[in-house]
Amino acid sequence: MLAVRGLTKRFGATLAVAGVDLDVAAGESVGLVGPNGAGKTTVFNCVFGQVRPDAGTVELDGHDIGRLPTWRRARLGIGRTYQRLEVFPELAVRDHLVVALRVHHHGARLWRDLLGLGAPTRDELAEVDSVLDAVGLSDRAGVPVAALGLGACRLVELARAVVAKPRLLLADEPSSGLDEHETGELARLLRSLQLARGMGMLLVEHDLAMVEAVVDRVVVMDLGRVVSSGSFHEVMSARAVQRAYLGAP
């Protein structure tokens, strides 16, 4: 479904990504891991269109999407969560999902909101409430996000991405800031949603226990390059990966 070929990106004199090849099949969960500065988030940003690569291609279902803006890629079925929380503090939990659903359905109309005609439909609320139930936020649907803890905010961001029914979910360090228990719960939820909805998923994550629990295959980057790819246990035993993580000779 996703095919990245020869992806290269420089920031001044720094070569952040150097000729990376990466694939995610339909319904497959792939972990993208590596030490800090390996280039993982830059790859994400190139796939989602927030950064334009200097070379290489990004294809979705065989179509080159490298020149499409971010919103077009989202409407083609790519969803994303962020390492740094990106939420609207004043909006209630349910409203986050309603906004995402309307944008995905191309149904948001400014004039309707200005005239007070923009209330959610029964079908929209049913779809939103189904996702809230799936992530365990039904009891906080009307609560402003500003009143929630970090763990619940992570769930809001995940639910907002999932309600648009992405075919490919890009999850950028979703456990950032969470404790061990919250990370374990989030890992189980991510895997459950990914399998139940048949989504492809590309996960950037430093918590390797979470990666092991969530993905089918792991791609390891170091200094902008892919150094290993395979099952979790295969790549963790590779010499190049041990050098990247542990400085092993």
Tab-separated table of C-alpha atoms in Angstrom:
chain	number	residue	atom	x	y	z
A	1	MET	CA	0.000	0.000	0.000
A	2	LEU	CA	2.760	2.451	0.962
A	3	ALA	CA	6.004	2.358	-1.002
A	4	VAL	CA	8.852	4.747	-0.195
A	5	ARG	CA	11.859	4.605	-2.508
A	6	GLY	CA	15.195	6.384	-2.250
A	7	LEU	CA	13.870	8.991	0.192
A	8	THR	CA	16.512	11.631	0.883
A	9	LYS	CA	16.301	14.852	2.886
A	10	ARG	CA	18.946	17.378	3.921
A	11	PHE	CA	18.637	20.205	6.419
A	12	GLY	CA	21.552	22.452	5.518
A	13	ALA	CA	24.695	20.368	5.816
A	14	THR	CA	22.915	17.617	7.767
A	15	LEU	CA	21.825	14.542	5.839
A	16	ALA	CA	18.748	13.572	7.897
A	17	VAL	CA	17.468	10.801	5.598
A	18	ALA	CA	19.708	9.035	3.092
A	19	GLY	CA	18.087	6.881	0.414
A	20	VAL	CA	15.500	5.159	2.602
A	21	ASP	CA	13.312	2.398	1.143
A	22	LEU	CA	10.215	1.443	3.141
A	23	ASP	CA	7.023	-0.552	2.517
A	24	VAL	CA	3.780	-1.062	4.425
A	25	ALA	CA	1.316	-3.608	3.054
A	26	ALA	CA	-2.442	-3.261	3.470
A	27	GLY	CA	-3.364	-4.335	6.993
A	28	GLU	CA	0.285	-4.638	8.076
A	29	SER	CA	1.746	-2.995	11.185
A	30	VAL	CA	5.353	-1.844	10.785
A	31	GLY	CA	7.565	-0.327	13.472
A	32	LEU	CA	10.132	2.325	12.520
A	33	VAL	CA	12.700	2.471	15.308
A	34	GLY	CA	16.176	3.764	16.001
A	35	PRO	CA	18.114	6.049	18.327
A	36	ASN	CA	17.476	9.781	18.576
A	37	GLY	CA	18.475	11.582	15.405
A	38	ALA	CA	18.083	8.508	13.219
A	39	GLY	CA	15.668	10.318	10.862
A	40	LYS	CA	12.443	8.545	11.760
A	41	THR	CA	10.191	11.588	12.188
A	42	THR	CA	11.640	13.171	9.044
A	43	VAL	CA	10.537	10.071	7.125
A	44	PHE	CA	7.063	10.453	8.669
A	45	ASN	CA	6.890	14.102	7.683
A	46	CYS	CA	7.913	13.291	4.119
A	47	VAL	CA	5.262	10.571	3.856
A	48	PHE	CA	2.554	12.879	5.206
A	49	GLY	CA	3.642	15.879	3.145
A	50	GLN	CA	4.775	18.241	5.882
A	51	VAL	CA	8.327	18.089	4.552
A	52	ARG	CA	9.275	17.909	0.869
A	53	PRO	CA	12.114	15.403	0.272
A	54	ASP	CA	15.110	16.345	-1.832
A	55	ALA	CA	14.967	13.036	-3.688
A	56	GLY	CA	12.957	9.824	-3.813
A	57	THR	CA	9.302	8.913	-4.190
A	58	VAL	CA	6.319	8.245	-1.940
A	59	GLU	CA	3.563	6.082	-3.455
A	60	LEU	CA	0.166	5.088	-2.105
A	61	ASP	CA	-1.508	2.199	-3.914
A	62	GLY	CA	0.943	2.660	-6.789
A	63	HIS	CA	0.222	6.371	-7.248
A	64	ASP	CA	2.909	8.976	-6.646
A	65	ILE	CA	1.680	11.317	-3.900
A	66	GLY	CA	4.967	13.169	-3.445
A	67	ARG	CA	3.611	16.484	-4.734
A	68	LEU	CA	0.239	16.358	-2.995
A	69	PRO	CA	-0.456	18.682	-0.052
A	70	THR	CA	-1.047	17.210	3.383
A	71	TRP	CA	-4.846	17.566	3.268
A	72	ARG	CA	-5.029	15.654	-0.007
A	73	ARG	CA	-2.990	12.795	1.459
A	74	ALA	CA	-5.296	12.716	4.473
A	75	ARG	CA	-8.346	12.408	2.236
A	76	LEU	CA	-6.669	9.558	0.354
A	77	GLY	CA	-6.674	7.620	3.617
A	78	ILE	CA	-3.557	8.562	5.606
A	79	GLY	CA	-4.141	9.433	9.264
A	80	ARG	CA	-1.602	10.663	11.784
A	81	THR	CA	-0.941	11.207	15.471
A	82	TYR	CA	1.922	13.338	16.796
A	83	GLN	CA	4.692	12.986	19.353
A	84	ARG	CA	3.737	16.391	20.740
A	85	LEU	CA	0.038	16.536	21.518
A	86	GLU	CA	-1.967	18.392	18.867
A	87	VAL	CA	-5.403	18.984	20.388
A	88	PHE	CA	-7.839	21.895	20.805
A	89	PRO	CA	-7.985	22.443	24.596
A	90	GLU	CA	-11.313	24.308	24.555
A	91	LEU	CA	-13.175	21.652	22.541
A	92	ALA	CA	-14.940	18.716	24.165
A	93	VAL	CA	-13.735	15.200	23.379
A	94	ARG	CA	-16.703	14.428	21.125
A	95	ASP	CA	-16.264	17.677	19.188
A	96	HIS	CA	-12.709	16.715	18.221
A	97	LEU	CA	-14.078	13.661	16.459
A	98	VAL	CA	-17.015	15.482	14.862
A	99	VAL	CA	-14.631	18.008	13.302
A	100	ALA	CA	-12.377	15.244	11.964
A	101	LEU	CA	-15.333	13.296	10.587
A	102	ARG	CA	-16.762	16.307	8.768
A	103	VAL	CA	-13.449	17.241	7.212
A	104	HIS	CA	-13.009	13.658	6.033
A	105	HIS	CA	-16.492	13.610	4.499
A	106	HIS	CA	-15.908	17.012	2.867
A	107	GLY	CA	-19.116	18.068	4.615
A	108	ALA	CA	-17.962	21.039	6.666
A	109	ARG	CA	-19.522	24.273	5.416
A	110	LEU	CA	-18.614	27.568	7.036
A	111	TRP	CA	-21.921	29.215	6.149
A	112	ARG	CA	-23.865	26.500	7.996
A	113	ASP	CA	-21.850	27.101	11.160
A	114	LEU	CA	-22.283	30.871	10.863
A	115	LEU	CA	-26.044	30.416	10.629
A	116	GLY	CA	-26.110	27.988	13.535
A	117	LEU	CA	-27.068	25.079	11.277
A	118	GLY	CA	-23.943	23.033	11.850
A	119	ALA	CA	-25.195	20.712	14.601
A	120	PRO	CA	-23.997	17.099	14.204
A	121	THR	CA	-26.419	14.710	12.536
A	122	ARG	CA	-27.646	11.530	14.185
A	123	ASP	CA	-25.443	9.436	11.881
A	124	GLU	CA	-22.379	11.535	12.676
A	125	LEU	CA	-22.943	11.195	16.406
A	126	ALA	CA	-23.456	7.445	16.095
A	127	GLU	CA	-20.174	7.086	14.205
A	128	VAL	CA	-18.313	9.279	16.668
A	129	ASP	CA	-19.759	7.542	19.724
A	130	SER	CA	-18.781	4.154	18.297
A	131	VAL	CA	-15.137	5.241	18.144
A	132	LEU	CA	-15.286	6.821	21.610
A	133	ASP	CA	-16.565	3.529	22.958
A	134	ALA	CA	-13.772	1.636	21.195
A	135	VAL	CA	-11.073	3.758	22.847
A	136	GLY	CA	-12.789	3.920	26.239
A	137	LEU	CA	-13.733	7.606	26.241
A	138	SER	CA	-17.535	7.369	26.161
A	139	ASP	CA	-17.877	8.611	29.737
A	140	ARG	CA	-15.807	11.727	28.932
A	141	ALA	CA	-17.364	12.625	25.599
A	142	GLY	CA	-18.589	16.018	26.807
A	143	VAL	CA	-15.494	16.932	28.827
A	144	PRO	CA	-13.188	19.696	27.505
A	145	VAL	CA	-9.820	18.261	26.561
A	146	ALA	CA	-8.122	20.837	28.793
A	147	ALA	CA	-9.561	18.961	31.800
A	148	LEU	CA	-8.021	15.608	30.797
A	149	GLY	CA	-4.712	14.041	31.738
A	150	LEU	CA	-2.019	13.208	29.205
A	151	GLY	CA	-3.073	9.573	28.822
A	152	ALA	CA	-6.658	10.492	27.950
A	153	CYS	CA	-5.447	13.204	25.555
A	154	ARG	CA	-3.407	10.574	23.730
A	155	LEU	CA	-6.612	8.576	23.326
A	156	VAL	CA	-8.434	11.643	21.985
A	157	GLU	CA	-5.761	12.128	19.343
A	158	LEU	CA	-5.886	8.458	18.390
A	159	ALA	CA	-9.697	8.470	18.211
A	160	ARG	CA	-9.650	11.607	16.056
A	161	ALA	CA	-7.346	9.871	13.588
A	162	VAL	CA	-9.330	6.620	13.595
A	163	VAL	CA	-12.795	8.183	13.115
A	164	ALA	CA	-11.750	9.219	9.591
A	165	LYS	CA	-11.260	5.498	8.775
A	166	PRO	CA	-7.676	5.747	7.538
A	167	ARG	CA	-6.227	2.945	5.470
A	168	LEU	CA	-2.778	3.879	6.785
A	169	LEU	CA	-2.188	5.254	10.288
A	170	LEU	CA	1.081	7.048	11.054
A	171	ALA	CA	1.593	6.938	14.823
A	172	ASP	CA	4.529	9.090	15.974
A	173	GLU	CA	5.687	8.049	19.463
A	174	PRO	CA	2.169	7.659	20.890
A	175	SER	CA	3.529	6.573	24.289
A	176	SER	CA	5.562	9.757	24.780
A	177	GLY	CA	5.037	10.992	28.342
A	178	LEU	CA	3.048	7.950	29.478
A	179	ASP	CA	3.944	5.654	32.356
A	180	GLU	CA	4.504	1.906	31.978
A	181	HIS	CA	0.879	0.968	32.719
A	182	GLU	CA	-0.549	3.580	30.339
A	183	THR	CA	1.894	2.502	27.636
A	184	GLY	CA	0.834	-1.129	27.975
A	185	GLU	CA	-2.845	-0.216	27.750
A	186	LEU	CA	-2.219	1.980	24.723
A	187	ALA	CA	-0.261	-0.802	23.013
A	188	ARG	CA	-3.147	-3.241	23.435
A	189	LEU	CA	-5.627	-0.663	22.151
A	190	LEU	CA	-3.511	0.243	19.119
A	191	ARG	CA	-3.099	-3.381	18.111
A	192	SER	CA	-6.796	-4.104	18.651
A	193	LEU	CA	-7.911	-1.116	16.550
A	194	GLN	CA	-5.402	-1.870	13.813
A	195	LEU	CA	-6.535	-5.471	13.455
A	196	ALA	CA	-10.265	-4.778	13.850
A	197	ARG	CA	-10.260	-2.023	11.224
A	198	GLY	CA	-7.762	-3.622	8.856
A	199	MET	CA	-5.552	-0.526	8.862
A	200	GLY	CA	-1.971	-0.454	7.771
A	201	MET	CA	0.125	1.214	10.452
A	202	LEU	CA	3.576	2.762	10.571
A	203	LEU	CA	4.664	3.261	14.178
A	204	VAL	CA	7.608	5.347	15.375
A	205	GLU	CA	8.280	4.467	18.992
A	206	HIS	CA	11.195	4.414	21.468
A	207	ASP	CA	9.519	1.968	23.868
A	208	LEU	CA	10.653	-1.328	22.368
A	209	ALA	CA	8.285	-3.390	24.539
A	210	MET	CA	5.403	-1.492	22.948
A	211	VAL	CA	6.868	-2.013	19.482
A	212	GLU	CA	7.126	-5.762	20.083
A	213	ALA	CA	3.477	-5.881	21.200
A	214	VAL	CA	2.069	-3.875	18.305
A	215	VAL	CA	3.926	-4.583	15.054
A	216	ASP	CA	4.342	-7.400	12.551
A	217	ARG	CA	7.689	-6.183	11.258
A	218	VAL	CA	10.382	-3.730	12.321
A	219	VAL	CA	12.557	-1.364	10.268
A	220	VAL	CA	15.582	0.071	12.096
A	221	MET	CA	17.186	3.372	11.117
A	222	ASP	CA	20.486	4.870	12.218
A	223	LEU	CA	22.058	8.119	10.998
A	224	GLY	CA	19.437	8.506	8.287
A	225	ARG	CA	19.753	5.016	6.817
A	226	VAL	CA	17.925	1.697	7.173
A	227	VAL	CA	20.313	-0.722	8.891
A	228	SER	CA	18.001	-3.695	9.459
A	229	SER	CA	14.514	-4.989	8.684
A	230	GLY	CA	12.611	-8.078	9.748
A	231	SER	CA	10.786	-9.524	12.729
A	232	PHE	CA	11.314	-7.863	16.104
A	233	HIS	CA	13.629	-10.583	17.400
A	234	GLU	CA	15.591	-10.748	14.145
A	235	VAL	CA	16.410	-7.075	14.096
A	236	MET	CA	17.146	-6.828	17.819
A	237	SER	CA	19.823	-9.502	17.442
A	238	ALA	CA	21.426	-7.861	14.392
A	239	ARG	CA	24.931	-6.465	14.965
A	240	ALA	CA	24.099	-3.185	13.196
A	241	VAL	CA	21.148	-2.629	15.528
A	242	GLN	CA	23.206	-3.392	18.628
A	243	ARG	CA	25.812	-0.885	17.461
A	244	ALA	CA	23.118	1.748	16.876
A	245	TYR	CA	21.482	1.293	20.285
A	246	LEU	CA	24.315	0.139	22.510
A	247	GLY	CA	27.487	1.281	20.784
A	248	ALA	CA	28.579	-2.358	20.601
A	249	PRO	CA	31.813	-2.866	18.603
